Coordinates of C-alpha atoms in Angstrom, one line a residue:
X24 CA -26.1 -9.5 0.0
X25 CA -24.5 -12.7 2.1
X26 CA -25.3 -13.7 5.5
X27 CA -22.6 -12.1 7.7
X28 CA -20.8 -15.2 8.6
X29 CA -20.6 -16.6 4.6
X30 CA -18.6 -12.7 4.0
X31 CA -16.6 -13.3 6.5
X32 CA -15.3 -16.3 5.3
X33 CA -14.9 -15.4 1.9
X34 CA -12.8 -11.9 3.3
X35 CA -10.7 -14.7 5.6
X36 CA -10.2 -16.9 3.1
X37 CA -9.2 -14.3 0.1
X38 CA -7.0 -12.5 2.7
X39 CA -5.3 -16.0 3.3
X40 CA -4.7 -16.3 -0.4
X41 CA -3.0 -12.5 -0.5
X42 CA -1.0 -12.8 2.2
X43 CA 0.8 -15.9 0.6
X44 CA 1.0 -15.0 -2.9
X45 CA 0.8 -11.2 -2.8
X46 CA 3.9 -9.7 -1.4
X47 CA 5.9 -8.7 -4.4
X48 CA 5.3 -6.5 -6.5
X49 CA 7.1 -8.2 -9.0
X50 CA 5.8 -9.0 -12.7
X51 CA 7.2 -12.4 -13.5
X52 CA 6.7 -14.1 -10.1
X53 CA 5.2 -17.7 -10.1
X54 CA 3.2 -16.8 -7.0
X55 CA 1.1 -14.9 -9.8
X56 CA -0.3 -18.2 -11.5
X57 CA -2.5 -19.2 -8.6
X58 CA -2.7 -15.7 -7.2
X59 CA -4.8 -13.6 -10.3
X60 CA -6.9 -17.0 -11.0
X61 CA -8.2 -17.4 -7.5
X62 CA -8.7 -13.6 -7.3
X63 CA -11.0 -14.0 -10.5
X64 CA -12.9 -16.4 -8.5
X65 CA -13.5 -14.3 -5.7
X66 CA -14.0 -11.2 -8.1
X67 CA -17.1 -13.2 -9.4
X68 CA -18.5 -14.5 -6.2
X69 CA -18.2 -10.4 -5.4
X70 CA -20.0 -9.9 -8.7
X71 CA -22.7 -12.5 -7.6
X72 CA -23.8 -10.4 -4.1
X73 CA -23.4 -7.2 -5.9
X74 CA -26.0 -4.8 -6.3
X75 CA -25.7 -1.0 -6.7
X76 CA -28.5 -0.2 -5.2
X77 CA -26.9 -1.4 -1.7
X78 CA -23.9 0.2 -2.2
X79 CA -24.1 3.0 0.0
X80 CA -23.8 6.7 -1.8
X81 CA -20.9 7.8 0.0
X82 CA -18.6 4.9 -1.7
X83 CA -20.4 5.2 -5.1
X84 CA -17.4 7.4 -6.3
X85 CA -15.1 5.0 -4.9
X86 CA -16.1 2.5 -7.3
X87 CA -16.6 4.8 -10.3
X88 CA -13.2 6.3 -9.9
X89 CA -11.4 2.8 -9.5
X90 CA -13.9 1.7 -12.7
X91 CA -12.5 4.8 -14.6
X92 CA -8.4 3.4 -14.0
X93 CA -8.9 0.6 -15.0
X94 CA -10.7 1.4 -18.2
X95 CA -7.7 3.9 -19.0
X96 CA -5.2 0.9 -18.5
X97 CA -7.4 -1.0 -21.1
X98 CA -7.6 2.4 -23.2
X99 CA -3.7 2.2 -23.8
X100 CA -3.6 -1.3 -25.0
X101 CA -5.7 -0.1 -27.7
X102 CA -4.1 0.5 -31.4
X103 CA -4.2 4.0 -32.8
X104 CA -3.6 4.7 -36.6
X105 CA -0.1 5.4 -37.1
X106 CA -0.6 9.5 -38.0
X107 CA -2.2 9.9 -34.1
X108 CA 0.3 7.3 -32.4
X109 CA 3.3 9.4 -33.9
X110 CA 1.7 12.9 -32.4
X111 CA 2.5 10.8 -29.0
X112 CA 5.3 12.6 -26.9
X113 CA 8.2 10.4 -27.0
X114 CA 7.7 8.1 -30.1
X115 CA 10.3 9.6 -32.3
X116 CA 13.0 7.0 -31.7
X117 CA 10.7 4.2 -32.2
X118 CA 9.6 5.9 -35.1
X119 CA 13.3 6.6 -36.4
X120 CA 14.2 2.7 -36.0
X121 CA 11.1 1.8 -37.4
X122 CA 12.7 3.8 -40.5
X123 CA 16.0 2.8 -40.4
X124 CA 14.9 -1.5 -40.3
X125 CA 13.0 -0.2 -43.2
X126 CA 9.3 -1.2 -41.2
X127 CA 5.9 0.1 -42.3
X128 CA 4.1 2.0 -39.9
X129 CA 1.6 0.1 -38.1
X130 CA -1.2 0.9 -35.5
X131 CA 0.4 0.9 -32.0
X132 CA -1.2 1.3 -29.1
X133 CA -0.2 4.2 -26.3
X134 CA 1.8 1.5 -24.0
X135 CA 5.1 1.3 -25.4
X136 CA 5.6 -2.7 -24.0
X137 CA 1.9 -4.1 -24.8
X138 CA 2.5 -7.1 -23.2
X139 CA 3.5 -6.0 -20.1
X140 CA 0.7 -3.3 -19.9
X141 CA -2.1 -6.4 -20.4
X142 CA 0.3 -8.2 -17.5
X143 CA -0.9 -5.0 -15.2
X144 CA -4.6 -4.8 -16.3
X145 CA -4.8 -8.3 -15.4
X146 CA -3.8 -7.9 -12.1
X147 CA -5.9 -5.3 -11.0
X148 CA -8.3 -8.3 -11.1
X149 CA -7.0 -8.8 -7.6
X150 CA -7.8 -5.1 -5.5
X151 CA -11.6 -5.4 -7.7
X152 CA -11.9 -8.7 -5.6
X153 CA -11.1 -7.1 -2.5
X154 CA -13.4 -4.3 -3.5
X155 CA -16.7 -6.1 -4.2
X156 CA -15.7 -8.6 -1.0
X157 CA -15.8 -5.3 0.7
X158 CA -19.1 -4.0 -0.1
X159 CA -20.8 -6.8 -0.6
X160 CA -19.5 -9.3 2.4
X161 CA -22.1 -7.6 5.0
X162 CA -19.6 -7.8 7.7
X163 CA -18.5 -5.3 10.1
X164 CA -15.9 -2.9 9.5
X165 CA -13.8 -3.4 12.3
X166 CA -13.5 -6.8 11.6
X167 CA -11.8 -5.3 8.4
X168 CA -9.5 -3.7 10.3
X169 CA -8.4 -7.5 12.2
X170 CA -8.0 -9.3 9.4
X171 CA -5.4 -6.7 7.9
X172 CA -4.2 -6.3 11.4
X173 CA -3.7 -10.3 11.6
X174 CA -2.1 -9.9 7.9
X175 CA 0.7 -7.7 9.4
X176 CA 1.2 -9.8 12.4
X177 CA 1.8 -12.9 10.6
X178 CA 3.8 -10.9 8.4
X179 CA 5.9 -9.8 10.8
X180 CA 6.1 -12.9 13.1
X181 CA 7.8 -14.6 9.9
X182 CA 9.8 -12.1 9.5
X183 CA 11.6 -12.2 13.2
X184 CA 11.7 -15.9 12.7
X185 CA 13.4 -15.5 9.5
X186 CA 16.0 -13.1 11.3
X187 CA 16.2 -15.4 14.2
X188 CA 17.1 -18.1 11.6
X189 CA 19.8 -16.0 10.2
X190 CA 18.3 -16.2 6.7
X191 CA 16.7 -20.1 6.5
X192 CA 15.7 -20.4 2.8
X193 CA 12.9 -21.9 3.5
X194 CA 10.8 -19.2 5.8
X195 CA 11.0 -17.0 2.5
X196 CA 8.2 -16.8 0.1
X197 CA 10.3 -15.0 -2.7
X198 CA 13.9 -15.0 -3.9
X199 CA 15.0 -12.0 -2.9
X200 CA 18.1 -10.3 -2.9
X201 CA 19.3 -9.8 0.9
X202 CA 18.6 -12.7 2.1
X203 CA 18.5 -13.1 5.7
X204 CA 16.3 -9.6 6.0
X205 CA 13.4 -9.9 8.0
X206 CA 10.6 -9.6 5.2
X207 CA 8.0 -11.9 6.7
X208 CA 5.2 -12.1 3.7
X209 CA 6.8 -10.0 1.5
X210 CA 9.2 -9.6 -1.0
X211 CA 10.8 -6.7 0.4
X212 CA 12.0 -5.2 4.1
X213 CA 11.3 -1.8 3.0
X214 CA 7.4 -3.0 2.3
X215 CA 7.9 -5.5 5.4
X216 CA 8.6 -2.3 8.2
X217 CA 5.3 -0.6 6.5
X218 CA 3.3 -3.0 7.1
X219 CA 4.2 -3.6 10.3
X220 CA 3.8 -0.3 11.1
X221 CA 0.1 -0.2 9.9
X222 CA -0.8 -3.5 11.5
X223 CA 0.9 -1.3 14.8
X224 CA -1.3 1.6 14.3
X225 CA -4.1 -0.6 13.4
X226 CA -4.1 -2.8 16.0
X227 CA -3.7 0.4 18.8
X228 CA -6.7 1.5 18.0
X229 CA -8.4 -2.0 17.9
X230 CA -6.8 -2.5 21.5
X231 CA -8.3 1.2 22.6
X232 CA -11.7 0.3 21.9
X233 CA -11.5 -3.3 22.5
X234 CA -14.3 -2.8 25.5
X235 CA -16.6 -0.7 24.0
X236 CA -16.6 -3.0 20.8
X237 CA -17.5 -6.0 23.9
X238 CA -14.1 -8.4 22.2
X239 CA -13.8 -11.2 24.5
X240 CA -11.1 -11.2 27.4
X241 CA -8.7 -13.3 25.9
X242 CA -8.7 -11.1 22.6
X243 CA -8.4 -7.7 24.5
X244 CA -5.0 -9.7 26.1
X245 CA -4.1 -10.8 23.3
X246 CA -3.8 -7.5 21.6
X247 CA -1.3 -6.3 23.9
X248 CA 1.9 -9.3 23.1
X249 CA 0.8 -8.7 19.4
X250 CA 1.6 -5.3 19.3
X251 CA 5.0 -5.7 21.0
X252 CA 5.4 -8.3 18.7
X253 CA 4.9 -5.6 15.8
X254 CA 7.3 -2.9 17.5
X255 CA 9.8 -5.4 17.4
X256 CA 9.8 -6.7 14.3
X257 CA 9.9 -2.5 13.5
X258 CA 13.3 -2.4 15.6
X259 CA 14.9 -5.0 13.7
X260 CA 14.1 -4.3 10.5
X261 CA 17.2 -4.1 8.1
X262 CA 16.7 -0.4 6.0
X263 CA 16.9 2.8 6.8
X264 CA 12.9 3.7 5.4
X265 CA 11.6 0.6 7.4
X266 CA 13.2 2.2 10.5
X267 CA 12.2 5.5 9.9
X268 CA 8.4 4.6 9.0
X269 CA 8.2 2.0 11.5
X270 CA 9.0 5.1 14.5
X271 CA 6.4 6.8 12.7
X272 CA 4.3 4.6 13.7
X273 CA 5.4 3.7 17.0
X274 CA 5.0 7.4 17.5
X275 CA 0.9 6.9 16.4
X276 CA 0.1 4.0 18.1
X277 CA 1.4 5.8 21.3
X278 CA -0.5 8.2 20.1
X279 CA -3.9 6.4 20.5
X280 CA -2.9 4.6 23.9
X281 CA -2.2 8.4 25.1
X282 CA -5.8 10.0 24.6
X283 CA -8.5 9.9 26.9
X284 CA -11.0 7.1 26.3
X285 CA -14.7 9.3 26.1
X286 CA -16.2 5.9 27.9
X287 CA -13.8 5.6 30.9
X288 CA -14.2 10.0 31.4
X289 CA -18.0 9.6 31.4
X290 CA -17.5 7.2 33.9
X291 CA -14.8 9.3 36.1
X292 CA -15.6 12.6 36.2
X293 CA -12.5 13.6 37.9
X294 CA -10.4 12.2 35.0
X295 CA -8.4 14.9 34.0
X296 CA -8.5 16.5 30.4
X297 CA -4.8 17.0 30.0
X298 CA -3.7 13.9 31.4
X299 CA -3.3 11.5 28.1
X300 CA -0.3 14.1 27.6
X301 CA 1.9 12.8 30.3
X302 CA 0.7 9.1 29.1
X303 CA 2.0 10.2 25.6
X304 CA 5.1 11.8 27.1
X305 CA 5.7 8.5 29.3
X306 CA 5.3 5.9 26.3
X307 CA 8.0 8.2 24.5
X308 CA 10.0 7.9 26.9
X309 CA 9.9 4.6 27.0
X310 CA 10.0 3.7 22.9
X311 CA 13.3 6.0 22.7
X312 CA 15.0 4.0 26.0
X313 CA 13.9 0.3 24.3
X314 CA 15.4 1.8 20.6
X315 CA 18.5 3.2 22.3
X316 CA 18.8 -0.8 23.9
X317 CA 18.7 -1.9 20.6
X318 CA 21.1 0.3 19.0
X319 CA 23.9 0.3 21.6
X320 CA 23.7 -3.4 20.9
X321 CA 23.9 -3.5 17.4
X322 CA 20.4 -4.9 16.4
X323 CA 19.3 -2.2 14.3
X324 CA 20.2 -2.3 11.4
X325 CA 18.8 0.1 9.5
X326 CA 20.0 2.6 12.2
X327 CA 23.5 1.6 11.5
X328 CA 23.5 2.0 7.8
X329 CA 22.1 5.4 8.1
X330 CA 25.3 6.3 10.4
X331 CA 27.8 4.7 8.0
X332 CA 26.2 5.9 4.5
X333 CA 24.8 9.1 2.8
X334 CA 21.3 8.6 2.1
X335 CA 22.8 10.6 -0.9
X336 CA 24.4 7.2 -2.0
X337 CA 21.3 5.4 -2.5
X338 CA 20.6 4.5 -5.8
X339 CA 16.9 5.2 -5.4
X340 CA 18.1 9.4 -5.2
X341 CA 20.4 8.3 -8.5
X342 CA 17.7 7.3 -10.3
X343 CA 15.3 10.5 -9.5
X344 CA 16.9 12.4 -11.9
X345 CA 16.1 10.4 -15.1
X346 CA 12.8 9.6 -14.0
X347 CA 11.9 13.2 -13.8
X348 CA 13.1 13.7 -17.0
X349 CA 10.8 10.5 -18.4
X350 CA 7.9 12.3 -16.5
X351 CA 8.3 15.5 -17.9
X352 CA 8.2 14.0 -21.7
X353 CA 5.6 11.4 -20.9
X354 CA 3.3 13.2 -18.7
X355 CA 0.2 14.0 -21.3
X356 CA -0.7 9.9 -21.5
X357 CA 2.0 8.0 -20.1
X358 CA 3.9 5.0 -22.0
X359 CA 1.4 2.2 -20.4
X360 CA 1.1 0.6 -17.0
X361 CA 3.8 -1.5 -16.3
X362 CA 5.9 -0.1 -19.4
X363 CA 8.7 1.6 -17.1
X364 CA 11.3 -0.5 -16.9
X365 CA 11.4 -0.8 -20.4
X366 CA 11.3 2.6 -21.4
X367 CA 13.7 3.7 -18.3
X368 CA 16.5 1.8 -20.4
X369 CA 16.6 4.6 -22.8
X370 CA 17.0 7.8 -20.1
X371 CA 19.3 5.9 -17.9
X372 CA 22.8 8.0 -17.3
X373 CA 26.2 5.6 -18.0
X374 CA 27.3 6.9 -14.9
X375 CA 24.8 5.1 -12.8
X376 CA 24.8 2.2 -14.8
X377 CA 23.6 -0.8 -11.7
X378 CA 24.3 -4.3 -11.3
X379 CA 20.5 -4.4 -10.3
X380 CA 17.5 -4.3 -12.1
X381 CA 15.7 -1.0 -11.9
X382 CA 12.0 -2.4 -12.2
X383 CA 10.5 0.6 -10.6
X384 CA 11.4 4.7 -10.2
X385 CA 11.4 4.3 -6.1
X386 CA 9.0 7.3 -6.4
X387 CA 5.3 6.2 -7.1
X388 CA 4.0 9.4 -7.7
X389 CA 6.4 9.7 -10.6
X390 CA 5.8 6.3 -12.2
X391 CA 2.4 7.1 -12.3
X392 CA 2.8 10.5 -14.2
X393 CA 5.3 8.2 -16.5
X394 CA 3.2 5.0 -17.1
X395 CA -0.4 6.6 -16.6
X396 CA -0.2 10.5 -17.9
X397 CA -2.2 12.9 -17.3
X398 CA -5.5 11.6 -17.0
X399 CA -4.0 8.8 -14.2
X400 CA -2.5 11.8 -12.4
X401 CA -6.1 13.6 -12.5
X402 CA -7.5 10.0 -11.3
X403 CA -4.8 10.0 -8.0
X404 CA -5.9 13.6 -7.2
X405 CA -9.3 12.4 -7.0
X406 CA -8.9 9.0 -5.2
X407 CA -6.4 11.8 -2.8
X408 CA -9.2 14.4 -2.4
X409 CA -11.7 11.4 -1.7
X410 CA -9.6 10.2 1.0
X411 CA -9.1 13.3 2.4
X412 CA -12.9 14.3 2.4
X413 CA -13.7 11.3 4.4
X414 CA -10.4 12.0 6.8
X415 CA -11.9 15.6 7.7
X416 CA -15.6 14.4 8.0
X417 CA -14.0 11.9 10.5
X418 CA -12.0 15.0 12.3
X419 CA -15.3 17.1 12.5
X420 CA -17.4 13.9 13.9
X421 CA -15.0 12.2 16.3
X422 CA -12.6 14.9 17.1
X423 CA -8.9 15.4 15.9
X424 CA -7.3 12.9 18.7
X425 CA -9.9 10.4 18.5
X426 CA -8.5 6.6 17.8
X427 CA -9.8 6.3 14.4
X428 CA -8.7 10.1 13.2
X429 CA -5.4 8.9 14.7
X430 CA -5.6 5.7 12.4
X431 CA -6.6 7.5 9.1
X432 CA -4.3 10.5 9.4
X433 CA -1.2 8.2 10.0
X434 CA -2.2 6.1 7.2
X435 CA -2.5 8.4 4.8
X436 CA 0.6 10.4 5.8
X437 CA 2.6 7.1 5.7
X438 CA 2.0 5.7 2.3
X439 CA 1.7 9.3 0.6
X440 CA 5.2 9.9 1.9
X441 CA 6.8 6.5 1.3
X442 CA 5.2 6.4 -1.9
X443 CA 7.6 9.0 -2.9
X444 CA 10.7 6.9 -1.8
X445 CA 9.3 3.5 -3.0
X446 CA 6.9 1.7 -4.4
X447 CA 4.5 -0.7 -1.9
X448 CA 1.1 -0.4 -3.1
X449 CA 2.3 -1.8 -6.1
X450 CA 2.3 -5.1 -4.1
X451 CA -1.4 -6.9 -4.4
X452 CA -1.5 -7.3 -0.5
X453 CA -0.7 -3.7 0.1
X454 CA -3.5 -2.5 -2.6
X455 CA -6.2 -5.4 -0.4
X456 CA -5.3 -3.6 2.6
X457 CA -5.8 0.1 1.2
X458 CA -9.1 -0.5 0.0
X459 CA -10.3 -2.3 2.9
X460 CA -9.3 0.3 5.1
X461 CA -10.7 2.9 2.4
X462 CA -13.9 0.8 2.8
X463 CA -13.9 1.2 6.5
X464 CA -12.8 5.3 6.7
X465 CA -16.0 6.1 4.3
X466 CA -18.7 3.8 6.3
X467 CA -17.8 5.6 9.2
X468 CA -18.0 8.9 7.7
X469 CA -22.2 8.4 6.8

């Protein structure tokens, strides 16, 4: 194990590399080329502190379950002789072209688009850095929690900067295609609002317990700009699911302002029980009178296209339809990691036929049935039961409305649910920030 201050440079330092080179989710970005090489370099200074013996037995599964994914990615890179890869669901037209060009058949492995399928083993090179930082950085948890809290903040900082610049090229990371959204680090204001909305949550609680933890002065004032900082980037973000996720967790974080601090009660016995509900019911009030400011003068955005449009429209509902049907011919072992977009060409409808490139289903729990199969689906019902396991040890020791039950519970409620309507832990700095705050919910259920 490190000395607490070397693992607490190495987490600063690695978290300074995501945040600028792992916002998109993205294949073929250049940010890539320096992004999964100084990853590797991190993974083996992880490697180098790591022993199992000090990892403690409640995050043992953890690692075994995030060990079994990625040898099933490498498992469907490998070639199988032509009688078994032909018993494969879905390798009939393959098969039938293979016939028709007049082509021998050849081992293949299970991932339809090989190349792309090593392109996404390699980069899980980057969470298995954050992971062995994690354990082995002998640092304390909640100083975990800052450094994705300070992630989101920067993140979101850039982004009212880039809306305040009405679009200046060069406050963007990535090329993306609206420009003049307020992404911030990311490649995406869908992904943008989420992560503001964590970093909101995140940094509620860290302000809550800011005394008992003994921050300094300056940071337990500085917590308070930061998080209006957060609820406006939220308000001005340019989609519908940013809006709607970001309230979420405006919601949360009023949440965890609104409940009793145990400290301040043992202090003030006359502190009333019931009283964090009028708090709760004041900060409401509030967040709806500053979002109805903002809409009556046209500033958010993402409110406005949801009154002028049919959700209906979208093309991520379009493109639900096909996906299911990929699912339900895919689902015993998946056509590879990273193999969707490839493979989507041959289920897409005419009729919804896009100008843009569909490089993901909008539905994560569906790509993963299509790319991974069966046995990744049995892998996400685990890492989900984990999860939850720690979340209801957490309930039973703390309480249901205590700050870090609060924290937990609106995490995992936020990225199971956009999951289904996009895709953001498919960007690197969105799976650094899930396992460190994985890291964190387990220690504090021993």
């Amino acid at each position: 194990m490190t000395s607490k201050r070397g693992g607490l440079i190495a987490l600063c330092v690695f978290a300074f590399v995501v945040a600028l080179a792992g916002g998109s989710s993205r294949y073929d970005v250049v940010q890539l080329v320096a992004l999964r090489p100084l990853a590797a370099v991190f993974l083996g200074v992880g490697f180098y502190w790591f022993a199992w013996d000090k990892v403690a037995p409640a995050q043992r599964p953890f690692v075994l379950l995030f060990a079994f994914w990625t040898f099933w990615a490498l498992f469907q890179l490998v070639p199988l002789p032509p009688g078994l890869w032909l018993l494969l669901p879905g390798r009939e037209p393959i098969a039938e072209l293979d016939f028709l060009l007049g082509l021998s058949a050849d081992w293949r492995p299970i991932s339809i688009a090989p190349d792309l399928g090593w392109n996404s083993w390699a980069g899980l090179v980057v969470p298995w850095a954050a992971l062995l930082l994690a354990l082995t950085a002998n640092v304390r948890h909640r100083n975990l929690l800052l450094i994705v809290f300070l992630m989101g903040l920067i993140s979101s900082l850039l982004g009212i900067l880039q809306l305040a610049t009405s679009g200046n090229d060069a406050l963007y990371l990535y090329r993306i295609t609206s420009s003049g959204r307020p992404v911030g680090l990311l490649a995406n204001e869908n992904h943008a609002s989420v992560f503001s909305a964590l970093a909101l949550v995140i940094g509620a609680v860290l302000a809550k317990t800011a005394r008992r933890a003994r921050d300094p002065n300056w940071q337990r004032i500085a917590y308070y700009p930061a998080l209006l900082l957060l609820v406006l980037a939220i308000l001005s973000n340019g989609s519908r699911l940013g809006l709607s996720v970001g309230l979420v967790g405006i919601l949360a974080a009023a949440l965890v302002f609104a409940i009793p601090d145990k400290v301040s009660n043992k202090r003030n016995k006359k502190a009333k029980p019931r009283a964090w509900r009028g708090k709760f019911l004041a900060g409401f009030v509030a967040i709806i009178a500053l979002l109805l400011v903002f809409i009556l003068s046209g500033n958010v955005s993402g409110f406005n296209e949801l009154t002028q449009g049919s959700l209906i429209e979208n093309y991520r509902w379009k493109i639900i339809e096909p996906a299911i049907e990929m699912a339900s011919v895919y689902w015993l072992l998946g056509v590879g990691f990273g193999s969707f977009a490839e493979i989507y060409k041959q289920f897409e409808p005419t009729e919804i036929l896009l100008p843009q490139y569909v490089n993901h289903a909008h539905n994560d729990w569906l790509q993963v049935a299509i790319e991974g199969g069966l046995p990744a689906l049995a892998m996400i019902a685990a890492f989900s039961f984990y999860a939850v396991r720690g979340l209801r040890r957490m309930i039973s020791g703390e309480g249901l409305f205590s700050p870090y039950s609060i924290l937990f519970g609106a995490i995992l409620v936020l990225l199971s649910v956009v999951s289904a309507f996009d895709y953001p832990l498919r960007a690197p700095i969105f799976q650094v920030s899930l396992i460190w705050l994985l890291v964190v919910l387990i220690g504090r259920e021993q």
